mmCIF file of C-alpha atoms and ligand atoms in Angstrom:
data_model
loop_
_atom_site.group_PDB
_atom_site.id
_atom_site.type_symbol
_atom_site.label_atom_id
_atom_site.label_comp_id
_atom_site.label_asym_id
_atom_site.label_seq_id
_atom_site.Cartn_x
_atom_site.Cartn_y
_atom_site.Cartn_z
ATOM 1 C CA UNK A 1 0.000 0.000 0.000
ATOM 2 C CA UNK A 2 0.983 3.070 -0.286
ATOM 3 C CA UNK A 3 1.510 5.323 2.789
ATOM 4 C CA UNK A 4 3.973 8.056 2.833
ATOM 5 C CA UNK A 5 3.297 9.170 -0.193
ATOM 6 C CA UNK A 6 3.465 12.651 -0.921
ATOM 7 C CA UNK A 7 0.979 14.866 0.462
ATOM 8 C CA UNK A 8 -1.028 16.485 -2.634
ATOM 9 C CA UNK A 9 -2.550 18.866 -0.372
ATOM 10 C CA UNK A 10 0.649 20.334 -0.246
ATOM 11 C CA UNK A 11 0.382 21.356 -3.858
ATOM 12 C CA UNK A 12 0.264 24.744 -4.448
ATOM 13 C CA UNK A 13 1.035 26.953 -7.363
ATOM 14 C CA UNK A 14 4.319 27.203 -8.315
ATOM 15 C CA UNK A 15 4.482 30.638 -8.255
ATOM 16 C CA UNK A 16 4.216 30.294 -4.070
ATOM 17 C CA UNK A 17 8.054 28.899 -3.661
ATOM 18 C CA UNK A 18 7.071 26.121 -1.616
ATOM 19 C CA UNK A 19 9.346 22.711 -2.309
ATOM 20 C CA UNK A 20 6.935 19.875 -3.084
ATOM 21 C CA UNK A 21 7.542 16.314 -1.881
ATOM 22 C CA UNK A 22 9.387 13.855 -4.628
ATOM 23 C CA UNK A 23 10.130 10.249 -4.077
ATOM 24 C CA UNK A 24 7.914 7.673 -2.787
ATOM 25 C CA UNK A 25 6.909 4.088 -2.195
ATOM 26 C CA UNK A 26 5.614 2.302 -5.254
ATOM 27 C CA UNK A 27 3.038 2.048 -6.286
ATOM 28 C CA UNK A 28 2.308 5.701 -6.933
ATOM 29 C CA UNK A 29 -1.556 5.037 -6.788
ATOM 30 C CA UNK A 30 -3.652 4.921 -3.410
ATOM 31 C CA UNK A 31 -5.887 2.298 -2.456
ATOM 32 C CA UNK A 32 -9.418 4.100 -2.905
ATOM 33 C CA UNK A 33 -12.324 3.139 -0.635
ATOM 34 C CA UNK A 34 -14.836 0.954 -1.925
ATOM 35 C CA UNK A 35 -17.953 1.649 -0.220
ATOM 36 C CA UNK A 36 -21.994 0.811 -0.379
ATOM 37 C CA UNK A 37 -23.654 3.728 -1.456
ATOM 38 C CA UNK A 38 -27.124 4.203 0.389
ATOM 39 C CA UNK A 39 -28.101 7.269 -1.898
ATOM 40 C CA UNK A 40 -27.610 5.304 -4.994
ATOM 41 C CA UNK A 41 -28.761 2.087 -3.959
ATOM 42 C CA UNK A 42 -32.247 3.710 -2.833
ATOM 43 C CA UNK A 43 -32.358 5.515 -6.028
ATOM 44 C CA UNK A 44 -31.802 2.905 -8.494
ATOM 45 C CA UNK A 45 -33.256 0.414 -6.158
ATOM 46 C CA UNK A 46 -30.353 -2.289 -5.677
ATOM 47 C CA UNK A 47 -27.460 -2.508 -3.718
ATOM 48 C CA UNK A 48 -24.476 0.128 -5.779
ATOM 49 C CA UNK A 49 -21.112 0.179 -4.627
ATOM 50 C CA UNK A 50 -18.595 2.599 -5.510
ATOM 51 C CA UNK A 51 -15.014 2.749 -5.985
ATOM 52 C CA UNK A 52 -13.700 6.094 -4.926
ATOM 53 C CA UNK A 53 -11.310 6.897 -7.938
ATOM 54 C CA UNK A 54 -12.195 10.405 -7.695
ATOM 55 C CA UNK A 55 -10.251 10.291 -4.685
ATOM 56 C CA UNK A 56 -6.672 10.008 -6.319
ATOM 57 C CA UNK A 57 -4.434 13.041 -5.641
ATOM 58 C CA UNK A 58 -4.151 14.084 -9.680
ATOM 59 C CA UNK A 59 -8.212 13.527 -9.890
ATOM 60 C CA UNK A 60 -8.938 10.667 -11.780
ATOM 61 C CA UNK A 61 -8.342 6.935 -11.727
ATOM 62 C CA UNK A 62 -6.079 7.841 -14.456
ATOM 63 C CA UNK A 63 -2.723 8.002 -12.224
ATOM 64 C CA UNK A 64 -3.224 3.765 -11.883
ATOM 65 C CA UNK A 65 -2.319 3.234 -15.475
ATOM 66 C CA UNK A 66 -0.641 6.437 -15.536
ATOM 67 C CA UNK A 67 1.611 5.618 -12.900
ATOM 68 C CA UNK A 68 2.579 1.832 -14.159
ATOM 69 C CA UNK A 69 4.013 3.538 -17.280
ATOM 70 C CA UNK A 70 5.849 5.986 -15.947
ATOM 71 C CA UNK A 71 7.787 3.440 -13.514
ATOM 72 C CA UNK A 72 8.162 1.304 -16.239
ATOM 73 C CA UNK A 73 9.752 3.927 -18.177
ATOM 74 C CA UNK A 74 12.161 5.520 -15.133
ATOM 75 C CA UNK A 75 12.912 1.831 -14.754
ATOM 76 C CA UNK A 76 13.878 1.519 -18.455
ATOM 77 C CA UNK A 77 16.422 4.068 -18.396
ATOM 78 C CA UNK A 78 13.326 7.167 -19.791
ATOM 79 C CA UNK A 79 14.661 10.938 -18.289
ATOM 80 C CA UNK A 80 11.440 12.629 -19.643
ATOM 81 C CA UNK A 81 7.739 11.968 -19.754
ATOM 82 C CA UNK A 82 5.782 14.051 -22.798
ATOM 83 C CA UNK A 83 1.950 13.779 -23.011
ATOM 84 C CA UNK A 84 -0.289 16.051 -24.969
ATOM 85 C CA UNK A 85 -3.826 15.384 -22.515
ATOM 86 C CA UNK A 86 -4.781 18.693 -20.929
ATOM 87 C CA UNK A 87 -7.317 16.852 -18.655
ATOM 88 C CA UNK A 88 -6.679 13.809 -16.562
ATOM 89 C CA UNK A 89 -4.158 11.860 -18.472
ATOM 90 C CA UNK A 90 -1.864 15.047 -18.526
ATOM 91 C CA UNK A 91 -2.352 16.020 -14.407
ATOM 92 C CA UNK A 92 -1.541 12.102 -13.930
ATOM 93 C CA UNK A 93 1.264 12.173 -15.503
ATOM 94 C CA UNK A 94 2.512 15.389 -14.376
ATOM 95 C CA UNK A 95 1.466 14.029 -10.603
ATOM 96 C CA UNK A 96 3.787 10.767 -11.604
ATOM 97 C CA UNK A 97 6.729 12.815 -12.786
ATOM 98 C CA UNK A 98 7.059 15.398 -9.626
ATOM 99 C CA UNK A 99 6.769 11.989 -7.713
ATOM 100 C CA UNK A 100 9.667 9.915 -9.707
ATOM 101 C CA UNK A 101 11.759 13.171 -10.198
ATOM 102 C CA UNK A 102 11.648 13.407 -14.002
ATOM 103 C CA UNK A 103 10.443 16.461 -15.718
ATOM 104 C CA UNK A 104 7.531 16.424 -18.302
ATOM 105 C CA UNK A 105 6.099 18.127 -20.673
ATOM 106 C CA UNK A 106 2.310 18.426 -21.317
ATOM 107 C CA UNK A 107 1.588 19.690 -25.158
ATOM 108 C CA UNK A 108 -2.127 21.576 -25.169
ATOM 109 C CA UNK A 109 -4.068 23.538 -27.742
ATOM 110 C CA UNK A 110 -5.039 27.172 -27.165
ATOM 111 C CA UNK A 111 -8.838 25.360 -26.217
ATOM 112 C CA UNK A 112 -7.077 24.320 -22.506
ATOM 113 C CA UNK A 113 -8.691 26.179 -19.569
ATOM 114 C CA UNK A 114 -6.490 28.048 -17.500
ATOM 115 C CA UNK A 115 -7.486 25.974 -14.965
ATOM 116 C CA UNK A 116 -6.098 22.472 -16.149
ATOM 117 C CA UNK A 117 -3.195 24.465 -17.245
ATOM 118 C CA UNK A 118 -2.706 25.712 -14.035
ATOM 119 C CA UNK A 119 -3.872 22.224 -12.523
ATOM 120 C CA UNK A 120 -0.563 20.637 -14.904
ATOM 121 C CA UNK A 121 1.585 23.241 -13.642
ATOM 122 C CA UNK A 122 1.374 23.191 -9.499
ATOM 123 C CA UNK A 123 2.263 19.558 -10.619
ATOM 124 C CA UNK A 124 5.898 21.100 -11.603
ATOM 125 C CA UNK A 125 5.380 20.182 -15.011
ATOM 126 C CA UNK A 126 6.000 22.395 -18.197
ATOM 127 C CA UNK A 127 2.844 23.182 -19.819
ATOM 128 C CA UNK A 128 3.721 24.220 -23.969
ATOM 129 C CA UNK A 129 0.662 25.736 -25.803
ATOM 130 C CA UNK A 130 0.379 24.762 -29.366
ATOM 131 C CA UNK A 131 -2.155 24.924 -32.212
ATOM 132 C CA UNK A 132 -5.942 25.708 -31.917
ATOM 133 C CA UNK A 133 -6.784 21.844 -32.109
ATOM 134 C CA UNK A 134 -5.223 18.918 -30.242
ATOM 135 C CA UNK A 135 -4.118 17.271 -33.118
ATOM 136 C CA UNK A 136 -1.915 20.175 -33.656
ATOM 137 C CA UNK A 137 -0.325 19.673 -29.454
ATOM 138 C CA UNK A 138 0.127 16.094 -29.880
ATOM 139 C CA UNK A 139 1.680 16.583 -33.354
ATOM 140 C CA UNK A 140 4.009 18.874 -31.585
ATOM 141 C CA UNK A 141 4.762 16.678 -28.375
ATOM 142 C CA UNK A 142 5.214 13.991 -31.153
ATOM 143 C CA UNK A 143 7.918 15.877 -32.350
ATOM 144 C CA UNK A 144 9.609 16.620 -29.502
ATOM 145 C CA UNK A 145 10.255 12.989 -28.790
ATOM 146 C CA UNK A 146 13.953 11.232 -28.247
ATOM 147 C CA UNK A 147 15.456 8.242 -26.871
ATOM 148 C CA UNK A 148 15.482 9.757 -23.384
ATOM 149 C CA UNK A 149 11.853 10.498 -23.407
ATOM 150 C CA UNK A 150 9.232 8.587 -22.794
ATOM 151 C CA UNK A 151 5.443 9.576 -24.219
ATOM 152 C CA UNK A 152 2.666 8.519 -22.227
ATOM 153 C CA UNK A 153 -0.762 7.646 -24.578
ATOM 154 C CA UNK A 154 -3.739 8.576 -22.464
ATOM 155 C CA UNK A 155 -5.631 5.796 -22.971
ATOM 156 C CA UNK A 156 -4.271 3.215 -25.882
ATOM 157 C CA UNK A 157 -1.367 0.905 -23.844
ATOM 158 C CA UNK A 158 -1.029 -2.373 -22.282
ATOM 159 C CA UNK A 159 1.031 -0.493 -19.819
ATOM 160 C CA UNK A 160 -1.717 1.673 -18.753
ATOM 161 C CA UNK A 161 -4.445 -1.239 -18.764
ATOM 162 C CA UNK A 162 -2.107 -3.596 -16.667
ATOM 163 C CA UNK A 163 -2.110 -0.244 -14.577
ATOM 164 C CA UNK A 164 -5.857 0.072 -14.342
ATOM 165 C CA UNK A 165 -6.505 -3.378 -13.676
ATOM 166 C CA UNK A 166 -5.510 -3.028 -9.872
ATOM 167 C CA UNK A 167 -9.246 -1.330 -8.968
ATOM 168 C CA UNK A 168 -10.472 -4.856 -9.931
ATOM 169 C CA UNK A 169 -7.534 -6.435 -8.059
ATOM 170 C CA UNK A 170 -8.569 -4.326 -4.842
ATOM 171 C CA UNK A 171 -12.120 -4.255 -4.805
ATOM 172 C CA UNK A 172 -11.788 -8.523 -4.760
ATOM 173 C CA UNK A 173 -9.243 -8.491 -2.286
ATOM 174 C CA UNK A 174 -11.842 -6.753 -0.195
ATOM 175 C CA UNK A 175 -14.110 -9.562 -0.779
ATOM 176 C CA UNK A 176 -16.705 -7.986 -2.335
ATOM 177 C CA UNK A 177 -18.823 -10.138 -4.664
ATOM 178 C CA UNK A 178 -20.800 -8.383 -7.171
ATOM 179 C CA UNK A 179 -22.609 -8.995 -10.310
ATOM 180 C CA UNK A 180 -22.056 -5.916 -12.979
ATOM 181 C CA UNK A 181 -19.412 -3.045 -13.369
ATOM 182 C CA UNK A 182 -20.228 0.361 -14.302
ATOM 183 C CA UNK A 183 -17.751 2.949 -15.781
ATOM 184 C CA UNK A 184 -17.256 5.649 -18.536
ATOM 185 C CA UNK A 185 -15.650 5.137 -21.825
ATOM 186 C CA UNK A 186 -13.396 7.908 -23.450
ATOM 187 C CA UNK A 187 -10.993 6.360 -25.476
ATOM 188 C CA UNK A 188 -11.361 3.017 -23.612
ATOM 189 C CA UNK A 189 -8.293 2.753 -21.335
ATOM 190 C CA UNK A 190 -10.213 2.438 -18.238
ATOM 191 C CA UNK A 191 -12.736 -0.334 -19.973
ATOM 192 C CA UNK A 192 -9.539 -2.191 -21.062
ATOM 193 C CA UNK A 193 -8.186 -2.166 -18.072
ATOM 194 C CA UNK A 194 -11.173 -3.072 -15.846
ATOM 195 C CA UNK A 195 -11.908 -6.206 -18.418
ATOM 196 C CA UNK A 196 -8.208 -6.784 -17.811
ATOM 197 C CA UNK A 197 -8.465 -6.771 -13.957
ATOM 198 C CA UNK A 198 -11.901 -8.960 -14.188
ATOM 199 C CA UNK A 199 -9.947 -11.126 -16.305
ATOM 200 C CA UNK A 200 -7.341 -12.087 -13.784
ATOM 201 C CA UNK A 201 -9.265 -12.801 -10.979
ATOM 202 C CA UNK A 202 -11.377 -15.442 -13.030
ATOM 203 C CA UNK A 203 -14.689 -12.784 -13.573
ATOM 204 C CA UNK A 204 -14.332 -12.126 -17.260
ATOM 205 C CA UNK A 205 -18.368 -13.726 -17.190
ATOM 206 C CA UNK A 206 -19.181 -10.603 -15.160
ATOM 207 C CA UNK A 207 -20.664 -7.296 -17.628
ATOM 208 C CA UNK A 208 -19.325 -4.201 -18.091
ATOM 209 C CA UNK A 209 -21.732 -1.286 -18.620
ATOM 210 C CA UNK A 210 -19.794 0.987 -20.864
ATOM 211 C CA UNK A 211 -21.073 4.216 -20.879
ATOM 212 C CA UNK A 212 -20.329 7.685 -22.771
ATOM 213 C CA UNK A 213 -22.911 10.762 -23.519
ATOM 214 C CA UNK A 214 -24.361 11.607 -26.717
ATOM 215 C CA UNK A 215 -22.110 13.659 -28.036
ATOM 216 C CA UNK A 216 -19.197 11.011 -27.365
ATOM 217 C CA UNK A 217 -20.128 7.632 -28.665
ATOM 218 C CA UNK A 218 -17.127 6.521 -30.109
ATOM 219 C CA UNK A 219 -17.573 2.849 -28.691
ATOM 220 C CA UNK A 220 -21.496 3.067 -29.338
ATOM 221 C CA UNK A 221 -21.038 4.100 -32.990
ATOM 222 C CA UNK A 222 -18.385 1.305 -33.253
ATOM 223 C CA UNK A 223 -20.476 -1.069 -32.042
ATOM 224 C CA UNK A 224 -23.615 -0.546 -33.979
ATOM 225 C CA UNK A 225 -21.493 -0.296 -37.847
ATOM 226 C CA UNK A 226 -19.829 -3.755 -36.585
ATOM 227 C CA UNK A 227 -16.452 -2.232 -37.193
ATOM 228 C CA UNK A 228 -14.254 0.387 -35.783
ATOM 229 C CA UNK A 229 -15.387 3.779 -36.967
ATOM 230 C CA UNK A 230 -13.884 7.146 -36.183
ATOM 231 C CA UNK A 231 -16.511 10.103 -35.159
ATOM 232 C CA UNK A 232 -16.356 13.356 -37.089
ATOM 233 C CA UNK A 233 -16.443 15.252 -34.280
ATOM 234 C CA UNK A 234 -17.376 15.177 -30.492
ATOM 235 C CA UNK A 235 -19.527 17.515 -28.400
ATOM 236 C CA UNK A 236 -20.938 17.954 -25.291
ATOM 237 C CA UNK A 237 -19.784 18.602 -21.654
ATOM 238 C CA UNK A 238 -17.799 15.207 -20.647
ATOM 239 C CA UNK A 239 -14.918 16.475 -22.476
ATOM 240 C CA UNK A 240 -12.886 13.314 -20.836
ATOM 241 C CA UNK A 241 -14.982 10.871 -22.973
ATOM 242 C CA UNK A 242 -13.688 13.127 -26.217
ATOM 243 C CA UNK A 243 -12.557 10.375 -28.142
ATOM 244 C CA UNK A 244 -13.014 10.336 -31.645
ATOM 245 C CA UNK A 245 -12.625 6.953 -31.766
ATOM 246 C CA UNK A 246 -11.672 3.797 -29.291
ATOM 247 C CA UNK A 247 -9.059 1.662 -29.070
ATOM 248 C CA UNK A 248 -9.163 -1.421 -31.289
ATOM 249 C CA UNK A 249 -8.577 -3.291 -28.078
ATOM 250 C CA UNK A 250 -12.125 -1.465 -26.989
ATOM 251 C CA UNK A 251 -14.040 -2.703 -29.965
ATOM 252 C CA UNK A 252 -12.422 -5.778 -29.662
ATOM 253 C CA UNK A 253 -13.485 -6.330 -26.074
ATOM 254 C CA UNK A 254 -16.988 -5.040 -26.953
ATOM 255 C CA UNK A 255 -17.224 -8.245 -29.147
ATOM 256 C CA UNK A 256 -15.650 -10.821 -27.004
ATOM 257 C CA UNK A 257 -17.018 -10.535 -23.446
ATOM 258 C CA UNK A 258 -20.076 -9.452 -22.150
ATOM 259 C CA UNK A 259 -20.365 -5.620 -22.318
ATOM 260 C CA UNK A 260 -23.542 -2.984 -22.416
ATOM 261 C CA UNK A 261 -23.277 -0.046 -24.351
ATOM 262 C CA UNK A 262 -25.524 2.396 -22.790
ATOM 263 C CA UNK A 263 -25.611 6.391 -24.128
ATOM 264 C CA UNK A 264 -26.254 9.009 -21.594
ATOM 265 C CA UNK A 265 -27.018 12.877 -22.171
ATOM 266 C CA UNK A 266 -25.121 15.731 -21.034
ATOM 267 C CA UNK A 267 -28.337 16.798 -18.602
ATOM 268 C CA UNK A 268 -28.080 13.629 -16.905
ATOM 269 C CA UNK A 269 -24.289 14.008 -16.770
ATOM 270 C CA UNK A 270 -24.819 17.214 -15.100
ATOM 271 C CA UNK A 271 -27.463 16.384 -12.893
ATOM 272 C CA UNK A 272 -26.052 13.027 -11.391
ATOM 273 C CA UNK A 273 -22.657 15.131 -10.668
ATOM 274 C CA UNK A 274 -24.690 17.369 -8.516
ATOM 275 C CA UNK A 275 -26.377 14.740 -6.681
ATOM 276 C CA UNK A 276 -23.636 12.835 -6.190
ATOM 277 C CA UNK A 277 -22.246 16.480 -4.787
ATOM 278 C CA UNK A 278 -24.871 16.422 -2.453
ATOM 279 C CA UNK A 279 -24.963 12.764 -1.717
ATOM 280 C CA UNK A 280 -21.204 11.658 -1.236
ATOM 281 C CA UNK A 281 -19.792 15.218 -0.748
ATOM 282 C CA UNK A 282 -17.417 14.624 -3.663
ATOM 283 C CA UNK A 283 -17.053 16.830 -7.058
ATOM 284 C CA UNK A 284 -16.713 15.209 -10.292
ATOM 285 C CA UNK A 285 -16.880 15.996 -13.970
ATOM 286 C CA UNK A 286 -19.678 15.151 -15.798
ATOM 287 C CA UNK A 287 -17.141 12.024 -17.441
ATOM 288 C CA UNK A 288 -18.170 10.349 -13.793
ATOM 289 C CA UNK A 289 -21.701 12.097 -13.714
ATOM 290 C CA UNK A 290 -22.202 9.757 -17.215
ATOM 291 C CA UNK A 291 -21.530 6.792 -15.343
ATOM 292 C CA UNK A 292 -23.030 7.632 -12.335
ATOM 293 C CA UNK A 293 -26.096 8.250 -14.159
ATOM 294 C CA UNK A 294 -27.312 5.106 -14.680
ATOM 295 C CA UNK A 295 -27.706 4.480 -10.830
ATOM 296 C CA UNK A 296 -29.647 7.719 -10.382
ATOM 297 C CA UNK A 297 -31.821 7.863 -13.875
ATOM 298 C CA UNK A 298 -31.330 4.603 -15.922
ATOM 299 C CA UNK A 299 -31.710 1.658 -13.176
ATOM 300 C CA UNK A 300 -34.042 -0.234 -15.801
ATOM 301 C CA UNK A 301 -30.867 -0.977 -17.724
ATOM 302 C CA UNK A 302 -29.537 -2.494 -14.360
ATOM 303 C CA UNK A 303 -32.552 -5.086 -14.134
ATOM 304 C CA UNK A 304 -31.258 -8.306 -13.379
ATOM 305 C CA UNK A 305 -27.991 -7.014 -11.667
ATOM 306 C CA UNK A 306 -28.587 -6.986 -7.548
ATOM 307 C CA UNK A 307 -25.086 -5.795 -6.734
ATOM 308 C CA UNK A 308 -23.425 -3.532 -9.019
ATOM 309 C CA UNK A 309 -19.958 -1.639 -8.773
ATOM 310 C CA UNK A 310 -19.495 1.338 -10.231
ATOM 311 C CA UNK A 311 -16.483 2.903 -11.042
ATOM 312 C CA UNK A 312 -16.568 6.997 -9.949
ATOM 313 C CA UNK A 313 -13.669 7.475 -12.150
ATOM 314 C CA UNK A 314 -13.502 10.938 -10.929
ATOM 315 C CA UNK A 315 -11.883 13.714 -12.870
ATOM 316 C CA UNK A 316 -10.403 17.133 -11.631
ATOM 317 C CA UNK A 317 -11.522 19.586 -14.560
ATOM 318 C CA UNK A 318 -14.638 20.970 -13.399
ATOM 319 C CA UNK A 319 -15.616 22.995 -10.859
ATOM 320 C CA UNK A 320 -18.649 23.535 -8.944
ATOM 321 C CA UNK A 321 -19.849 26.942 -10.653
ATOM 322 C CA UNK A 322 -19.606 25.160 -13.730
ATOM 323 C CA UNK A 323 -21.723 22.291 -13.022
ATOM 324 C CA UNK A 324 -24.674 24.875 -11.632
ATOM 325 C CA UNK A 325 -24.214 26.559 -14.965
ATOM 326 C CA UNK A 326 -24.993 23.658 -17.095
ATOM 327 C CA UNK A 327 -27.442 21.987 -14.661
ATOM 328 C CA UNK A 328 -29.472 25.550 -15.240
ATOM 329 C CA UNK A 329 -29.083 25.240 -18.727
ATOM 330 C CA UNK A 330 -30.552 22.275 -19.342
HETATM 331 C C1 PLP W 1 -9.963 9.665 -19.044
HETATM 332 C C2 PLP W 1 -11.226 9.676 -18.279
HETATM 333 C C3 PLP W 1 -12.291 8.837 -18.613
HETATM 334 C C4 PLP W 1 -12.276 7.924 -19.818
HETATM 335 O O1 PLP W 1 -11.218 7.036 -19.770
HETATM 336 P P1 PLP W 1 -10.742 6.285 -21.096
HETATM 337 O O2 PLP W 1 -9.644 5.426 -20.606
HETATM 338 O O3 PLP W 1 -10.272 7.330 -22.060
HETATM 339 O O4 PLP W 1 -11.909 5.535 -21.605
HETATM 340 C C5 PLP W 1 -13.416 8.871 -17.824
HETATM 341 N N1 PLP W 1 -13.506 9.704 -16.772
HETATM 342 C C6 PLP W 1 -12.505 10.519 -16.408
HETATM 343 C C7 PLP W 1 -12.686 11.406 -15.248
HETATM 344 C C8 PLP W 1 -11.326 10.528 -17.145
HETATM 345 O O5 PLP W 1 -10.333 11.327 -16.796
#
C-alpha cells in the first residue's frame, strides 16, 4: 500500500516557492475506498457500490495506469515523460513525474482552460501551448520525442491497462462479490483495463456497462457499424470521454465478453454530478456524472444485476460553478 506518499494537499502553485515532496513508495496510486452507497442504492433500487477513484491526488483513476508507465519507463532508463492530454491523463502524468523526479512536458491547444493548465503546472510540469486543435499539441509533443523520453498515450497501452486493472484487483481483495461493473468510456483505457483486472481474478463472465454521452459515442457508434469507426467530431460537456474513436482493443473487447453499451445525455451528466455532490460530498466531472447516471436515472438498464460496482472514475476539470451553470441550462 501506499503510505507516505506525498501529500497532494501540499500542492500549491508554483508561483508560491514552496518545495513539493518527490520520491515515494511504489506504487504511486492509493488504495481508494470501496464503499456501499445508500443514496444510490435507494435511487436505483439495488445494492451500488462505488469505488472512490475520484479520490486520487491528480483527480482521476487515471494516475493507476498512468503511474505503471511511468515506472516502467524511469525503470527503463526514460529521463522525460511528454503527453499532450490537458485533462486527466496530462495532471496524472505530471502528478507521476514530480513523484519519480523526471520532468515532463504536457503539449495543449489554445482550447485548454487556465485551470487544467494551471492544474498541470502546481504539478511542476511544463505546460507548452500549441495549435488551436489537439491534433496540432500532440503533433508537436510527437515531435519533440527522443530516446530519453518517454510519451505517455492517455488511454491506448497495455502499460496503462495492466495499470488500471488493480481497482479490480482491490475491490476482490476486499471480498466484495458483485454482479455488474459500471464505468465511462473515453478512449477506452479504463474499460480495457477493468476487463483486464476482471480477467485475472477469473470474472471475465461478469458485464461491463460501458457508458459515454451523446455527443461522445465513439464505442457506441463502433459497435452498432460492426467495425471500428472514427466520429467526425465530439460535443458535449464530458470532455474526458472526447474520443473520436476507441481503441481497437475497446471494440475488440466489446465483441468478445459481455459488455452494455448504454448512451447518456449531457443533462443527466450534469445532474447526477450534482447529486452525487450532495450525496457523497465529492465533485466530479460530468465524465463520472455519465456513469453515475445510470444508478440515479437509468436503473431499468440495471434489471437483473442486484449488486453492481461502479467505477466513480472521478476527474479534476470541473468545478462547482460550472456544473450549476450547465445543470441551469438544461
Ligand atoms: C480519461 C477519463 C475517462 C475515460 O477514460 P478512457 O480510458 O479514455 O476511456 C473517464 N472519466 C474521467 C474522469 C477521465 O479522466
Amino acid at each position: 500500500m501506499a503510505s507516505g506518499l506525498a501529500p497532494a494537499a501540499l500542492c500549491r502553485p508554483a508561483t508560491i516557492n514552496i518545495a513539493l515532496s518527490t520520491g515515494h513508495p511504489m506504487p504511486l496510486h492509493l488504495e481508494t475506498p470501496l464503499i456501499e452507497s445508500v443514496p444510490l442504492s435507494l435511487a436505483s433500487g439495488r445494492s451500488i457500490f462505488l469505488k472512490m477513484e475520484a479520490l486520487q491526488p491528480p483527480g482521476s483513476f487515471k494516475i493507476r495506469g498512468v503511474g505503471a508507465a511511468c515506472e516502467h519507463h524511469a525503470q527503463n532508463g526514460k529521463r522525460r515523460f511528454v503527453s499532450s492530454s490537458g485533462g486527466n491523463a496530462g495532471m496524472a502524468v505530471a502528478y507521476a513525474g514530480r513523484l519519480l523526479s523526471i520532468p515532463v512536458s504536457v503539449f495543449v491547444p489554445e482550447t485548454t482552460t487556465e485551470r487544467a493548465k494551471s492544474l498541470i503546472g502546481q504539478q511542476g510540469a511544463e505546460v507548452i501551448v500549441h495549435g488551436a486543435a489537439w491534433d496540432e499539441a500532440n503533433a508537436e509533443a510527437l515531435a519533440s520525442v527522443d530516446a530519453e523520453t518517454a510519451f505517455i498515450h492517455p488511454f491506448d497501452d497495455p502499460l496503462l491497462w495492466t495499470g488500471h486493472a488493480t481497482v479490480i484487483d482491490e475491490v476482490v481483495r476486499s471480498g466484495l462479490a458483485f454482479d455488474a461493473v459500471v464505468l465511462s468510456v473515453g478512449g477506452g483505457g479504463l474499460f480495457a483495463g477493468v476487463a483486464e483486472g476482471l480477467r485475472r481474478n477469473g470474472l471475465q463472465q461478469v458485464p461491463i456497462f460501458a457508458v459515454e454521452t451523446e455527443g461522445t459515442a465513439s464505442l457506441a457508434a463502433s459497435i452498432e457499424a460492426g467495425a471500428l469507426v472514427e466520429l467526425a467530431s465530439v460535443s458535449g460537456i464530458a470532455t474526458s470521454l472526447g474520443a473520436r474513436k476507441v481503441s481497437d482493443r475497446a471494440f475488440e473487447l466489446s465483441r468478445t465478453r459481455p459488455v452494455e453499451s448504454v448512451v447518456v445525455s449531457d443533462a443527466d451528466a450534469a445532474s447526477a454530478c450534482m447529486r452525487f455532490l450532495d450525496d457523497h460530498r465529492v465533485l466530479v466531472e460530468p465524465a463520472c456524472g455519465a456513469a453515475l447516471s445510470l444508478a440515479y436515472a437509468h436503473a431499468d438498464r440495471l434489471a437483473g444485476y442486484e449488486r453492481v460496482l461502479i467505477i466513480a472514475c472521478g476527474g479534476a476539470t470541473t468545478t462547482v460553478e460550472r456544473l450549476q451553470a450547465w445543470q441551469a441550462s438544461y
